[in-house]
mmCIF file of C-alpha atoms in Angstrom:
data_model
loop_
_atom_site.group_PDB
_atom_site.id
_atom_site.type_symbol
_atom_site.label_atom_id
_atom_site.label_comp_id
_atom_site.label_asym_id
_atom_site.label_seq_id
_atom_site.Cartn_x
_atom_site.Cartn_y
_atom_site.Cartn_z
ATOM 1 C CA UNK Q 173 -124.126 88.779 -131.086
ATOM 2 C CA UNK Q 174 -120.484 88.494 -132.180
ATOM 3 C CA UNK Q 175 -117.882 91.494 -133.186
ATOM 4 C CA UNK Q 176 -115.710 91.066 -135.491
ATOM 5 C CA UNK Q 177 -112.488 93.610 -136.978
ATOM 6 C CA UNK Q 178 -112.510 93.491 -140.508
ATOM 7 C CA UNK Q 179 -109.121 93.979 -142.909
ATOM 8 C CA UNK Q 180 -108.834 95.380 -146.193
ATOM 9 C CA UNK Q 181 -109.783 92.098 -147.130
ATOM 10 C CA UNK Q 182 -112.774 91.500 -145.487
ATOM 11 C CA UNK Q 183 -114.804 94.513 -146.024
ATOM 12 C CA UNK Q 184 -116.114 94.055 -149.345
ATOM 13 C CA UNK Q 185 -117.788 91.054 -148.189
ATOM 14 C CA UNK Q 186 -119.650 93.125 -145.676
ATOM 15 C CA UNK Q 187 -119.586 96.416 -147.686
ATOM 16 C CA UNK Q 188 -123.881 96.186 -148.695
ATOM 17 C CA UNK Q 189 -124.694 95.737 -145.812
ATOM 18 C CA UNK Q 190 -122.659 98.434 -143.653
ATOM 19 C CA UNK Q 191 -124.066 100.622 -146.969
ATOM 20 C CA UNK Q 192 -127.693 99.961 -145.428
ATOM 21 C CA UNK Q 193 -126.895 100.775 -142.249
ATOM 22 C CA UNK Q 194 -124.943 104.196 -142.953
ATOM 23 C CA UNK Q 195 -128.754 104.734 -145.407
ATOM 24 C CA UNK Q 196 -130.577 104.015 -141.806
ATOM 25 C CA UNK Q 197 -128.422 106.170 -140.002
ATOM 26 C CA UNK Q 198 -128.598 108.921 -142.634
ATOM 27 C CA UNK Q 199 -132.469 108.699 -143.111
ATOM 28 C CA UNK Q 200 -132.568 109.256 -139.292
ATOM 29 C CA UNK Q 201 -129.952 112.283 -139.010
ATOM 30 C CA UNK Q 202 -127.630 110.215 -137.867
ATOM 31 C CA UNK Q 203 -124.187 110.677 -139.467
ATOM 32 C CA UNK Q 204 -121.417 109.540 -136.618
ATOM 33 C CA UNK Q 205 -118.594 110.753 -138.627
ATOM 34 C CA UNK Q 206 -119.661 109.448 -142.254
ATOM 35 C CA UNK Q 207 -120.784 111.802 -144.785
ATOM 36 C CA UNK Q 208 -125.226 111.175 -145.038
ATOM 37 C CA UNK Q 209 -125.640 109.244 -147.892
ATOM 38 C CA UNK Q 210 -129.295 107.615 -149.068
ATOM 39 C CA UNK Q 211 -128.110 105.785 -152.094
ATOM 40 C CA UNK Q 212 -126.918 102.160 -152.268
ATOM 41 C CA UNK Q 213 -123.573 102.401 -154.002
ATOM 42 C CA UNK Q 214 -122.856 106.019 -152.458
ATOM 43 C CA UNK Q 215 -123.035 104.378 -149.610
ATOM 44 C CA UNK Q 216 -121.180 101.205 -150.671
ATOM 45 C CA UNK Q 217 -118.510 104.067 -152.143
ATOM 46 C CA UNK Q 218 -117.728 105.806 -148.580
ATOM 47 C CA UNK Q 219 -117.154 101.865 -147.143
ATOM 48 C CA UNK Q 220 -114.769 100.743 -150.356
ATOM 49 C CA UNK Q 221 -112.481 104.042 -149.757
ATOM 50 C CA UNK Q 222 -111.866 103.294 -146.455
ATOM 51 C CA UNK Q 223 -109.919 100.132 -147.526
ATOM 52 C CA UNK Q 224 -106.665 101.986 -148.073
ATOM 53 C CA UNK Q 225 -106.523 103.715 -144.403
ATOM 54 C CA UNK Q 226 -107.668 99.833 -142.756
ATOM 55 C CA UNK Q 227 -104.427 98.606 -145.220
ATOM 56 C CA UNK Q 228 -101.873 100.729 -143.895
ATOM 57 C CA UNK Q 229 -103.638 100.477 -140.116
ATOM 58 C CA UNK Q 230 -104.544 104.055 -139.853
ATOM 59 C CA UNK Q 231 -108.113 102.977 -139.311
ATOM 60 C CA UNK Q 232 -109.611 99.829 -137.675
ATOM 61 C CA UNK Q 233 -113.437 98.618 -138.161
ATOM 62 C CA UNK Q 234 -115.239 96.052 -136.483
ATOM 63 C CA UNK Q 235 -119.247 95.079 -137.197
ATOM 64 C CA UNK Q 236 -121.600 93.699 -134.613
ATOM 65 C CA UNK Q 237 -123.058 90.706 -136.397
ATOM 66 C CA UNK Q 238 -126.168 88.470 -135.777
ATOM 67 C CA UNK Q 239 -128.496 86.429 -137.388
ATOM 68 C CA UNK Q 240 -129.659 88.346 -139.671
ATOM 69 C CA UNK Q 241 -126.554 90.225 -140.701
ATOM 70 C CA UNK Q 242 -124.676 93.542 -139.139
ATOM 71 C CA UNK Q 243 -126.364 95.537 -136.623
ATOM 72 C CA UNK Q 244 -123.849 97.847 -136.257
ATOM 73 C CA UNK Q 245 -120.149 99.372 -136.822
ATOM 74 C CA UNK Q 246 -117.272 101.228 -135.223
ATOM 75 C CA UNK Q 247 -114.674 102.930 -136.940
ATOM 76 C CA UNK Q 248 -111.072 103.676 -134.811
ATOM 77 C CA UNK Q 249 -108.650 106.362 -136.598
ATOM 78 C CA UNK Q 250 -105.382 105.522 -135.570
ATOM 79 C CA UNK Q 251 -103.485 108.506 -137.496
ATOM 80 C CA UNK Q 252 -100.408 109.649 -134.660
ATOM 81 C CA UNK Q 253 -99.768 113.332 -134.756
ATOM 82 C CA UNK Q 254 -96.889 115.306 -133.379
ATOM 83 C CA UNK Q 255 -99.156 117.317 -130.936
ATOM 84 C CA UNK Q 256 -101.234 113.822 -129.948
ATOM 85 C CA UNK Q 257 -99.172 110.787 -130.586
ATOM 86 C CA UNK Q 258 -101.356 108.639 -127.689
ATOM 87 C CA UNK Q 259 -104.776 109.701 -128.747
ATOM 88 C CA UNK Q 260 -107.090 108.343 -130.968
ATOM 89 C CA UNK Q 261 -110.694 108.890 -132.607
ATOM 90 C CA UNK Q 262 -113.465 106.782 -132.474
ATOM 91 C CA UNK Q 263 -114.538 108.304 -136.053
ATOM 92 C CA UNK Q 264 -118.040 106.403 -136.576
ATOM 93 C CA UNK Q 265 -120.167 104.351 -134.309
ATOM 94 C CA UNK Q 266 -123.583 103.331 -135.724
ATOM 95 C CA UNK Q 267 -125.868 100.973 -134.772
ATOM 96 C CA UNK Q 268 -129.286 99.519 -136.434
ATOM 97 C CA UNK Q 269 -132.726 100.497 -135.180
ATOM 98 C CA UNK Q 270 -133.820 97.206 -134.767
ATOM 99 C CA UNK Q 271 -131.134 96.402 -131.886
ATOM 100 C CA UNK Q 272 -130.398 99.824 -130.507
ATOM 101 C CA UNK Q 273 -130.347 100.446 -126.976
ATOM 102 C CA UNK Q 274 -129.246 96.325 -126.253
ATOM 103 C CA UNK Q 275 -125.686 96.634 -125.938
ATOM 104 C CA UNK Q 276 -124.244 97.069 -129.122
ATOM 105 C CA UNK Q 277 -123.186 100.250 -129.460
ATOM 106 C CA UNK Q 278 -121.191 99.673 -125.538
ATOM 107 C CA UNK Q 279 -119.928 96.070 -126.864
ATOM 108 C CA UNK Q 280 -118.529 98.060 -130.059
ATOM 109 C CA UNK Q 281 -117.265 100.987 -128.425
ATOM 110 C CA UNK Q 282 -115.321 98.661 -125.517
ATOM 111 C CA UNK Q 283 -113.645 96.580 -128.312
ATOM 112 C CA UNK Q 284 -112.326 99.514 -129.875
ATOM 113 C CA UNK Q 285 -111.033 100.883 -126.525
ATOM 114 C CA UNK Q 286 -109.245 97.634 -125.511
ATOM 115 C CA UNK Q 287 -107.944 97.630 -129.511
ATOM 116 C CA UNK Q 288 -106.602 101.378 -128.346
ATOM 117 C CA UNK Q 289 -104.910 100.114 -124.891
ATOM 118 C CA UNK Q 290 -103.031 97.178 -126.328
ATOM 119 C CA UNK Q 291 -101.719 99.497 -129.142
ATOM 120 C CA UNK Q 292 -100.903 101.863 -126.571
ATOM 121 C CA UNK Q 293 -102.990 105.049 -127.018
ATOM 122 C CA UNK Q 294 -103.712 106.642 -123.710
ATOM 123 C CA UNK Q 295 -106.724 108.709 -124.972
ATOM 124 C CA UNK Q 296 -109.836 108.252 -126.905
ATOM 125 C CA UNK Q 297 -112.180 110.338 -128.708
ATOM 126 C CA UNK Q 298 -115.139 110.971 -130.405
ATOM 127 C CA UNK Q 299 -117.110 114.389 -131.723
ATOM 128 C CA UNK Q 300 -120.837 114.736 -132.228
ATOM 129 C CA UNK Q 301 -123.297 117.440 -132.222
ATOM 130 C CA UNK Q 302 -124.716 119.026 -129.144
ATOM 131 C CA UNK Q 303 -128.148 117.898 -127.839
ATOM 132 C CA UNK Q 304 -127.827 114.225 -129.344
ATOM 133 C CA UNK Q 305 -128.269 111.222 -127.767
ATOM 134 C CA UNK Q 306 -125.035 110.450 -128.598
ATOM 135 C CA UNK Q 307 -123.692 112.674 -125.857
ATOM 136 C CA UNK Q 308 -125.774 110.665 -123.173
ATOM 137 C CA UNK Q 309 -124.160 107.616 -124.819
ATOM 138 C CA UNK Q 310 -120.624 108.239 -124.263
ATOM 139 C CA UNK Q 311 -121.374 109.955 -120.985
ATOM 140 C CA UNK Q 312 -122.419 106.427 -119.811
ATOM 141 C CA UNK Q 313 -119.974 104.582 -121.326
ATOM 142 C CA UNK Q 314 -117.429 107.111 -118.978
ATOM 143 C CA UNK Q 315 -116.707 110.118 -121.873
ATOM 144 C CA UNK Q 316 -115.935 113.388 -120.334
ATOM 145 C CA UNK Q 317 -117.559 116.633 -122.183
ATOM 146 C CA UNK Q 318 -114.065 118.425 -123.685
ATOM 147 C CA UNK Q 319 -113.827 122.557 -123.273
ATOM 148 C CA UNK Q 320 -112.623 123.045 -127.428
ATOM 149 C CA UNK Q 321 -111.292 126.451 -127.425
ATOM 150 C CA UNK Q 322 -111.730 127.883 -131.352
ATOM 151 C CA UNK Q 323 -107.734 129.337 -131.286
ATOM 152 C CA UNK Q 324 -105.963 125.760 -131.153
ATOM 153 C CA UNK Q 325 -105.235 123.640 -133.971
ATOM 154 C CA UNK Q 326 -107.714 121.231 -132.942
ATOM 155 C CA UNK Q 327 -109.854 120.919 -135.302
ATOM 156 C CA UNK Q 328 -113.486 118.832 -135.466
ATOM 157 C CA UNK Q 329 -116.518 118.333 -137.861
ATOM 158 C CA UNK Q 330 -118.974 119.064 -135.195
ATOM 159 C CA UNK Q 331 -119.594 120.963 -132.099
ATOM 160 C CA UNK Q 332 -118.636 119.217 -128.707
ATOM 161 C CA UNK Q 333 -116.011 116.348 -128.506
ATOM 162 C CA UNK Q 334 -116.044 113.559 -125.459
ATOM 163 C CA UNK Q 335 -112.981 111.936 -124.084
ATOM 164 C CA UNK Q 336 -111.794 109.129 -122.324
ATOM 165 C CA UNK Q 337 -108.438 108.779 -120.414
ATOM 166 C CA UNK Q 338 -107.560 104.421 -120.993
ATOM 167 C CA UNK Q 339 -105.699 102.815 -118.172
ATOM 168 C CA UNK Q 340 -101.969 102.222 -119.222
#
């Protein structure tokens, strides 16, 4: 298994495949931040207009790769805010059926939150819907279930959101 962060440059060369995987996903009801898409260039689409954002390093991807090809992906958002300039959003984190529940997902989600230390964020993030097993994910990995109060700015595309103070 190797991880690798890909550049603006890079992606298209791994674009069809991180298209099937985001079709997996979305056959399964498994979004992770990307719009559900079940068609091969829609999907391919929603990869190729991320390039601008990894360009201007407002968002960071890396792939879990093996043998036969990517097994999974995590997407870091990077965008500083006035109300949150150390926090950042783990925005997508998918990973094939094949290998799930081996390590990848935890391998991809570390890399991003060492990525998020050295660049000095103090914070990480992710939302998800309720009653996944996403939730049990993150709460393993050391996520913390965040009270969202509906009168703040804060605004995410699902219901609960997990944190994770990073060590300075």
């Amino acid at each position: 298994m190797k991880i690798v962060m890909l550049n603006a440059a890079t992606l298209p060369v791994y674009r069809d495949e991180l298209a099937r995987l985001l079709i997996e996903a979305s056959k399964q009801g498994i979004t992770a931040g990307l719009p559900p898409t079940f068609e091969q260039q829609e999907a391919e689409n929603v990869f190729h207009d991320l390039r601008p954002a990894i360009s201007h390093n407002e968002l960071l991807l890396w792939i879990a790769r093996d043998e036969q090809g990517v097994t999974g992906t995590v997407l870091l958002n990077l965008i500083r805010s006035q109300e949150s300039s150390h926090h950042a959003e783990v925005s997508a984190l998918l990973v094939c059926s094949r290998v799930r529940r081996s390590g990848v997902g935890r391998l991809l989600l570390r890399e991003s939150e060492i990525k998020a230390q050295v660049l000095r964020y103090t914070m990480l993030s992710s939302d998800m819907q309720s009653g996944t097993a996403a939730e049990a994910f993150y709460r393993s990995q050391g996520y913390r279930c965040a009270q969202c109060k509906s009168s703040t700015d804060y605004r995410r595309k699902n219901e609960v959101v997990y944190y994770k103070q990073l060590q300075p």
